[in-house]
Short mmCIF file of C-alpha atoms and ligand atoms in Angstrom, two decimals:
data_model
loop_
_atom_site.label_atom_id
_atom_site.label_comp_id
_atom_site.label_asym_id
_atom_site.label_seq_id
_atom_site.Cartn_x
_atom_site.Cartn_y
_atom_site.Cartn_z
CA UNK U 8 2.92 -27.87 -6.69
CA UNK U 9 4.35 -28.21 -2.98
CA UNK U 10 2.90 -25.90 -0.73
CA UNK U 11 5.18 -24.18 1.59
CA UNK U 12 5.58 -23.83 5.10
CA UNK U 13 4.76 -20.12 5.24
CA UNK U 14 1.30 -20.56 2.58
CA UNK U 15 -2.00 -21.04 4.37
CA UNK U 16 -3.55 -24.08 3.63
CA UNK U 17 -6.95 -21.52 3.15
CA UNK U 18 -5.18 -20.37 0.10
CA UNK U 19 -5.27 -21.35 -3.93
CA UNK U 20 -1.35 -21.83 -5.01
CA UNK U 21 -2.52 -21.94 -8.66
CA UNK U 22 -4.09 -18.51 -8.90
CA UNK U 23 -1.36 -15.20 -8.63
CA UNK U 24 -2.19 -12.52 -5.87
CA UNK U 25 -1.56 -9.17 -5.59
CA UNK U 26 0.25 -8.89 -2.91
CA UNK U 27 2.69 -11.98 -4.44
CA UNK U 28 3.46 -10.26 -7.70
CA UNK U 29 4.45 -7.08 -5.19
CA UNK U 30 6.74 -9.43 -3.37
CA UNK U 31 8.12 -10.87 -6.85
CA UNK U 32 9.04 -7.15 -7.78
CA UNK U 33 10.58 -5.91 -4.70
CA UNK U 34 12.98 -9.05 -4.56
CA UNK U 35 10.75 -11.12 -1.98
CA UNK U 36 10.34 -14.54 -1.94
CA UNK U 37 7.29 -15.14 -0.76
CA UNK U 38 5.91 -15.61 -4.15
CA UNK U 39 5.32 -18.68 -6.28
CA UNK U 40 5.36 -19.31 -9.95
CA UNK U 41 2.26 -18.17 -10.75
CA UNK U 42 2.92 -15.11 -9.65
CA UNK U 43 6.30 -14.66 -11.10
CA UNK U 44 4.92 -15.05 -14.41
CA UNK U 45 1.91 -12.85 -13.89
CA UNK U 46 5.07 -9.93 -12.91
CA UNK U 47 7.02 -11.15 -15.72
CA UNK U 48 4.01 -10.69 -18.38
CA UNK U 49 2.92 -7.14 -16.94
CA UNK U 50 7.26 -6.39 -16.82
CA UNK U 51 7.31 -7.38 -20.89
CA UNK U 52 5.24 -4.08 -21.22
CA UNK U 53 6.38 -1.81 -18.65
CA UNK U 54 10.02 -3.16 -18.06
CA UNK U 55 10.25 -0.36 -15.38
CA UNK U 56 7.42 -1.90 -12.59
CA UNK U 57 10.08 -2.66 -10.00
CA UNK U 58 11.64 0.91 -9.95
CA UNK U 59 7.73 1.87 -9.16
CA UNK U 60 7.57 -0.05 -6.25
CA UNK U 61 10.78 0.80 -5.34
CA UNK U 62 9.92 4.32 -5.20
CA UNK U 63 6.75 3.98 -3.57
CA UNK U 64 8.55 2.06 -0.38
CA UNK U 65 10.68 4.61 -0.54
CA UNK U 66 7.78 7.35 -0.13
CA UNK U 67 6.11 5.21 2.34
CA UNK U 68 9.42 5.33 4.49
CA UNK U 69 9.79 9.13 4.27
CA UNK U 70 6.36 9.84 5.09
CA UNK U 71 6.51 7.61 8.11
CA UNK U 72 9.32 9.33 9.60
CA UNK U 73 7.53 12.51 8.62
CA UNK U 74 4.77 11.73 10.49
CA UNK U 75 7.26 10.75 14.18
CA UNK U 76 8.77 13.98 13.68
CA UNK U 77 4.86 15.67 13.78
CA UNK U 78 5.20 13.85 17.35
CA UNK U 79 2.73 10.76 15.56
CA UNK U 80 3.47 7.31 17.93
CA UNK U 81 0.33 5.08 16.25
CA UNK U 82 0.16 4.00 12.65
CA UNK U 83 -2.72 1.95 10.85
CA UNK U 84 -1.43 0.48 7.45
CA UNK U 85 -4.42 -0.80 5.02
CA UNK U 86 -3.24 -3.34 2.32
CA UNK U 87 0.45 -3.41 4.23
CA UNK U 88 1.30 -6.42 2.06
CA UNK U 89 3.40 -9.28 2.92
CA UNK U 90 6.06 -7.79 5.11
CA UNK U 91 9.66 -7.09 3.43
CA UNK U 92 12.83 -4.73 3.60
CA UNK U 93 12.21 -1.33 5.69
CA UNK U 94 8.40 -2.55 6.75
CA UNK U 95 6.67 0.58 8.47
CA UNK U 96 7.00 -0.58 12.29
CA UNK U 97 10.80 -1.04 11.66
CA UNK U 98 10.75 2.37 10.63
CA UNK U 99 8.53 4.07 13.20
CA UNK U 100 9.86 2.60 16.20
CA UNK U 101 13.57 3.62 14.98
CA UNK U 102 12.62 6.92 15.03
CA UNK U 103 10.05 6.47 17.96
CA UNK U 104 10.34 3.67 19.92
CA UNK U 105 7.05 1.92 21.55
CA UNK U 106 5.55 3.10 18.31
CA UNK U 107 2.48 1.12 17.80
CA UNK U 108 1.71 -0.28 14.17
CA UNK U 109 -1.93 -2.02 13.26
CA UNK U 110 -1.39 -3.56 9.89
CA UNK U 111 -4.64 -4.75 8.06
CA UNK U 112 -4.71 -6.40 4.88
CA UNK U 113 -7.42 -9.17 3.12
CA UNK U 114 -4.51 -11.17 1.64
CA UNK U 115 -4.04 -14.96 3.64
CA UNK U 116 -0.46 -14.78 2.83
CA UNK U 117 0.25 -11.39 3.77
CA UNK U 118 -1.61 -11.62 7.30
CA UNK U 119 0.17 -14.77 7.99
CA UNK U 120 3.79 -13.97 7.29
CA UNK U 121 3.13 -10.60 9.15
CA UNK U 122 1.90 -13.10 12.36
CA UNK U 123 5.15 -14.90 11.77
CA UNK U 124 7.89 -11.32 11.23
CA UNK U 125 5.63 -9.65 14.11
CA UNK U 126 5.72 -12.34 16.89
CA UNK U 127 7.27 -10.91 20.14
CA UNK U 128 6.48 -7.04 19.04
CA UNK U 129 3.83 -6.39 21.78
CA UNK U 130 3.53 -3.02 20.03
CA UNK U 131 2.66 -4.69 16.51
CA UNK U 132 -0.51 -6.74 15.31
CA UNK U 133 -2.13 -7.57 12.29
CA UNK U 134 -5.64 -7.49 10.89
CA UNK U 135 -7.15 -9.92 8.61
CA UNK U 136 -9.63 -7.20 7.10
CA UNK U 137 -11.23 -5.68 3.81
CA UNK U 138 -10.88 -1.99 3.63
CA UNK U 139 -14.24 -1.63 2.10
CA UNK U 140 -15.86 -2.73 5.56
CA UNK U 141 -14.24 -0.04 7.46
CA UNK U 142 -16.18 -0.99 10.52
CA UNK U 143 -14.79 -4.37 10.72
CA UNK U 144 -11.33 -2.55 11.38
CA UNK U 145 -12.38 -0.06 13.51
CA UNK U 146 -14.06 -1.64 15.79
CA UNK U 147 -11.42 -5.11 16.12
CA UNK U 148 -9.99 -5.74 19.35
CA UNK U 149 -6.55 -6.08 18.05
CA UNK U 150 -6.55 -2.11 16.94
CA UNK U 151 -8.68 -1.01 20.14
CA UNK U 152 -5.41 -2.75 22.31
CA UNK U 153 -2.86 -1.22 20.60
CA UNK U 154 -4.74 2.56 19.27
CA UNK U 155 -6.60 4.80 20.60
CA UNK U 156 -8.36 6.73 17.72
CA UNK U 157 -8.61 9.68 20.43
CA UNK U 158 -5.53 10.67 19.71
CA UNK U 159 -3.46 11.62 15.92
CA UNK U 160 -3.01 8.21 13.70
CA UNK U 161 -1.33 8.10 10.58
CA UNK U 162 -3.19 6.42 8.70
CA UNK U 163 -1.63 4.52 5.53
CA UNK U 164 -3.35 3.67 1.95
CA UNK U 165 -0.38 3.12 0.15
CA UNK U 166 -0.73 1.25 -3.25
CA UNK U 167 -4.04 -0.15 -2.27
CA UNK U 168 -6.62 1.71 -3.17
CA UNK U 169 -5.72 1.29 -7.26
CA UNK U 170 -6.72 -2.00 -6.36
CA UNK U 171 -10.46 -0.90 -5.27
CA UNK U 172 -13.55 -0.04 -8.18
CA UNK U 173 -15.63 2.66 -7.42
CA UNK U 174 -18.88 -0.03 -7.67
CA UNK U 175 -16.64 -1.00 -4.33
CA UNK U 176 -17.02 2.59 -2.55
CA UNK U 177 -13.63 3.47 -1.92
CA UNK U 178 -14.10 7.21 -1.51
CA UNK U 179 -16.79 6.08 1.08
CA UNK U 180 -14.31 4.11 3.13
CA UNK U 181 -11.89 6.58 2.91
CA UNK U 182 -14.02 8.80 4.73
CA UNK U 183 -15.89 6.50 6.89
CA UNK U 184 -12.14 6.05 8.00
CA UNK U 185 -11.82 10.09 8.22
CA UNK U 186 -14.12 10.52 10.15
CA UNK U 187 -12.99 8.13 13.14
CA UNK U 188 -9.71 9.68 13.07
CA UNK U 189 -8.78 12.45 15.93
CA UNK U 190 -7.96 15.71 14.41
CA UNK U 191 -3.93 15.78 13.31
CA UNK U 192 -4.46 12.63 12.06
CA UNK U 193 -2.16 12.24 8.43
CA UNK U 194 -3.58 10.20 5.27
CA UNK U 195 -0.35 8.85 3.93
CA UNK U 196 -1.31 7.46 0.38
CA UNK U 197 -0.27 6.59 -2.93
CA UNK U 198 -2.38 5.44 -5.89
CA UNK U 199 -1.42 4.65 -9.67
CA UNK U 200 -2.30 6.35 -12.65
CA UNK U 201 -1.54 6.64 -16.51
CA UNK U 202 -0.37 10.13 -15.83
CA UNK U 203 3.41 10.57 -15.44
CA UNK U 204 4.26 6.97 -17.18
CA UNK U 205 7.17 6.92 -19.28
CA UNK U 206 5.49 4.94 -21.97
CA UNK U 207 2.84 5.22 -24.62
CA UNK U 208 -0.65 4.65 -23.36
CA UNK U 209 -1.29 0.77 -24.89
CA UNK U 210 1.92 -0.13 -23.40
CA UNK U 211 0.94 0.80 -19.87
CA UNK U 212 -2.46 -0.69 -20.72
CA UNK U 213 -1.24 -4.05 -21.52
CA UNK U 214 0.48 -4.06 -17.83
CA UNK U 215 -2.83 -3.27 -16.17
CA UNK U 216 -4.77 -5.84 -18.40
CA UNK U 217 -2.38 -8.85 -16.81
CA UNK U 218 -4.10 -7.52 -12.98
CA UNK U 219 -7.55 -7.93 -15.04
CA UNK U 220 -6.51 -11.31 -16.41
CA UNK U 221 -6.21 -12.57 -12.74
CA UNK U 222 -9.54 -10.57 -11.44
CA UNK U 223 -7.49 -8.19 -9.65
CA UNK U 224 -8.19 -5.46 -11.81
CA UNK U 225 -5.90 -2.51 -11.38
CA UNK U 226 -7.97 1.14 -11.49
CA UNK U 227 -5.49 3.72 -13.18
CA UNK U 228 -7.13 6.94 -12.01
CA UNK U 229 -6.85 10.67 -12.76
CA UNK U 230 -4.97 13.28 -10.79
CA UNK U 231 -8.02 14.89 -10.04
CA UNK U 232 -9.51 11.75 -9.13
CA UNK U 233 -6.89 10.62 -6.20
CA UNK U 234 -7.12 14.09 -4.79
CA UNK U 235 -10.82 13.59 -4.12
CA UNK U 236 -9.78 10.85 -1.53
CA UNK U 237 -8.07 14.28 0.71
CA UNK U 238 -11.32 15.61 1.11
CA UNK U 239 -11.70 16.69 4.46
CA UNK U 240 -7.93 16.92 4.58
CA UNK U 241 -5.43 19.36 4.80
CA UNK U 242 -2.58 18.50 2.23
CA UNK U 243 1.04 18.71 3.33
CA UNK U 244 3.31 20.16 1.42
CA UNK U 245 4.55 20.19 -1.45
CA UNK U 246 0.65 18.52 -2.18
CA UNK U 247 0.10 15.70 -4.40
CA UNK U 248 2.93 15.12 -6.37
CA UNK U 249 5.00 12.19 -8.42
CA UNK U 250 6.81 10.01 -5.62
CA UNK U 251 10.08 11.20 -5.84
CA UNK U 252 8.95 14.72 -5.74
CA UNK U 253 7.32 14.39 -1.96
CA UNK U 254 10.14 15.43 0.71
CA UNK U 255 12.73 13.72 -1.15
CA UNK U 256 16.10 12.64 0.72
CA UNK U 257 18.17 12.82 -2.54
CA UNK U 258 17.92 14.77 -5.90
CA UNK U 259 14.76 13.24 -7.66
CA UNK U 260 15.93 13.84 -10.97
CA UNK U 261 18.82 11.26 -10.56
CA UNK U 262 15.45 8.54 -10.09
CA UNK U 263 14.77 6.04 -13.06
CA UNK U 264 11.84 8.11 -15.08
CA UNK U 265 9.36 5.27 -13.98
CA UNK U 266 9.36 6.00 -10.34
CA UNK U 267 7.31 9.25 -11.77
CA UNK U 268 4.66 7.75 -12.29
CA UNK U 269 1.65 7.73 -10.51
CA UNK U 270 1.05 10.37 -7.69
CA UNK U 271 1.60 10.14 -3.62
CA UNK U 272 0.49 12.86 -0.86
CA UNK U 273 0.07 13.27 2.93
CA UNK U 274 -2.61 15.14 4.57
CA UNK U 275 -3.48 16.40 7.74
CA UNK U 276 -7.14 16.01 9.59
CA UNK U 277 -8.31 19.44 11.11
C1 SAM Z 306 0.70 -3.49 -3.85
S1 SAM Z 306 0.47 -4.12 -2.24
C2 SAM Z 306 1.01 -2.74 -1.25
C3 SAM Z 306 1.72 -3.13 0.03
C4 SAM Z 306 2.24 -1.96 0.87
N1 SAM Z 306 1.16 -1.08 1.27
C5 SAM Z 306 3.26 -1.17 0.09
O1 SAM Z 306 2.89 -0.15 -0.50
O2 SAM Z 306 4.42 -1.57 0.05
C6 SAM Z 306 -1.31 -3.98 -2.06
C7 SAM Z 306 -1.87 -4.75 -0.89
O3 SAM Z 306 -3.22 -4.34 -0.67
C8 SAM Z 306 -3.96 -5.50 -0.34
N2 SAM Z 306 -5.38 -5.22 -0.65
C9 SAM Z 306 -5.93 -4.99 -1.87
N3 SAM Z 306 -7.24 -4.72 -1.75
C10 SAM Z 306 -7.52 -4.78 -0.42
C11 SAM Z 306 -8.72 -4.61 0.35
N4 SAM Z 306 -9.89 -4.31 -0.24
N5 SAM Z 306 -8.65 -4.73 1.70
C12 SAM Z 306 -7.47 -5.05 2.31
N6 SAM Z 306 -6.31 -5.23 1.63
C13 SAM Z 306 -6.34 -5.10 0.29
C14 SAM Z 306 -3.37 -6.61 -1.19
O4 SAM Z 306 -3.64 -7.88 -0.63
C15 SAM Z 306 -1.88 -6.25 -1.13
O5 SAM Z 306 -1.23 -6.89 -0.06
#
């Protein structure tokens, strides 16, 4: 298989990624066949993926202007991706410019191609970093230049932490993260779940066994469950709630019945 210009050598070509198959869905092409036929398996079960990611981008965008108009100016997004259409320091520094974005994600291809979109944004930078070793972010010089965790950050977990089992401690780096943050700080996050899916059960299931199949299992979790990562927060309204359903622009009921699933919320540090 020829490797591309834009694919770290560090990285294996023959095994799909996460962050790949997200690409392949939103229209990307920084994706390679692998991948697209990881997306296209999962897709023969739940046809609807791409509308999911659709509407979580779209969430991700509203609650990023949300958080400008609260007078927020720094943003840290964990597990941003590989950068694509509407990316969240194009849409914080239109609505605030000088608005300073840290992006962080473990993914070679992501952290490279966000080097390459980000060169020549002084206000930008990019992490190569696990969010299960919240130190390692807090503490990296390329977040201390650009954020100072004395003031509000919004911090963003959006369609990432699905992607972390609780033998991983994700509740624990959710708060370790918490607890750095200056009060009127906003966790803006969005996780998946088997609740709200327009399908029967084994469907969904058979989606979320191809992210086992390449040892990226996906963790559907509960309502209840996803709230528990707000502790210590104060939830904005209208709460956690179906994507479409959280400050929406248009009429949500005129969304495709798969952007409801799964839940997204916002909440505020005291
Ligand atoms: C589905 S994508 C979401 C991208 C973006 N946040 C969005 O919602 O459009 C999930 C991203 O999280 C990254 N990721 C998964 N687990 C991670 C971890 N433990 N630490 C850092 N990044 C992680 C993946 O590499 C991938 O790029």
């Amino acid at each position: 298989m020829e490797r591309p210009a834009w694919a770290p050598r560090s990285i294996d070509i023959s095994v799909p990624s996460v962050s790949r198959i997200y690409d392949y869905y939103l229209g990307g092409s920084h994706n390679f066949e692998v991948d697209r036929e990881a997306a296209r398996k999962a897709m023969r079960f739940m046809p609807g993926l791409p509308k999911i990611m659709q509407a979580n981008r779209a969430f991700m965008r509203r609650a990023v202007r949300f958080a400008a108009g609260e007078g927020i100016t720094q943003f840290l997004d964990i597990g941003s991706g590989i950068p694509t259409f509407g990316n969240v320091h194009e849409v914080a520094q239109a609505a605030v410019p000088g608005a300073r974005v840290v992006y962080v994600d473990h993914d070679p291809v992501a952290v490279a191609h966000s080097e390459a979109v980000l060169a020549g944004n002084d206000d930008t930078d990019v992490i190569a970093a696990d969010l299960c070793k919240p130190q390692e972010i807090l503490t990296s010089p390329r977040l201390d230049r650009l954020i100072d965790l004395n003031r509000p950050v919004a911090l963003l977990l959006v369609a990432i932490l699905h992607f972390v089992e609780d033998a991983d401690d994700p509740y624990g780096a959710v708060a370790e993260l918490r607890e750095a943050l200056a009060p009127g700080s906003l966790l803006i996050l969005t996780h998946a779940s088997y609740e709200g899916i327009p399908l029967p059960a084994e469907r969904a299931e058979g989606a979320v066994d191809v992210y086992k199949d390449i040892r990226n299992p996906l963790i559907m979790r509960s309502r209840e469950e996803i709230a528990r990562f707000f502790e210590g927060y104060d939830m904005v309204e209208p709460g956690l709630v179906p994507m479409p359903h959280w400050r929406p622009d248009s009429a949500p009921e005129d969304e495709d019945p798969y952007a409801f699933s799964g839940f997204a919320g916002v909440g505020r540090t005291a």
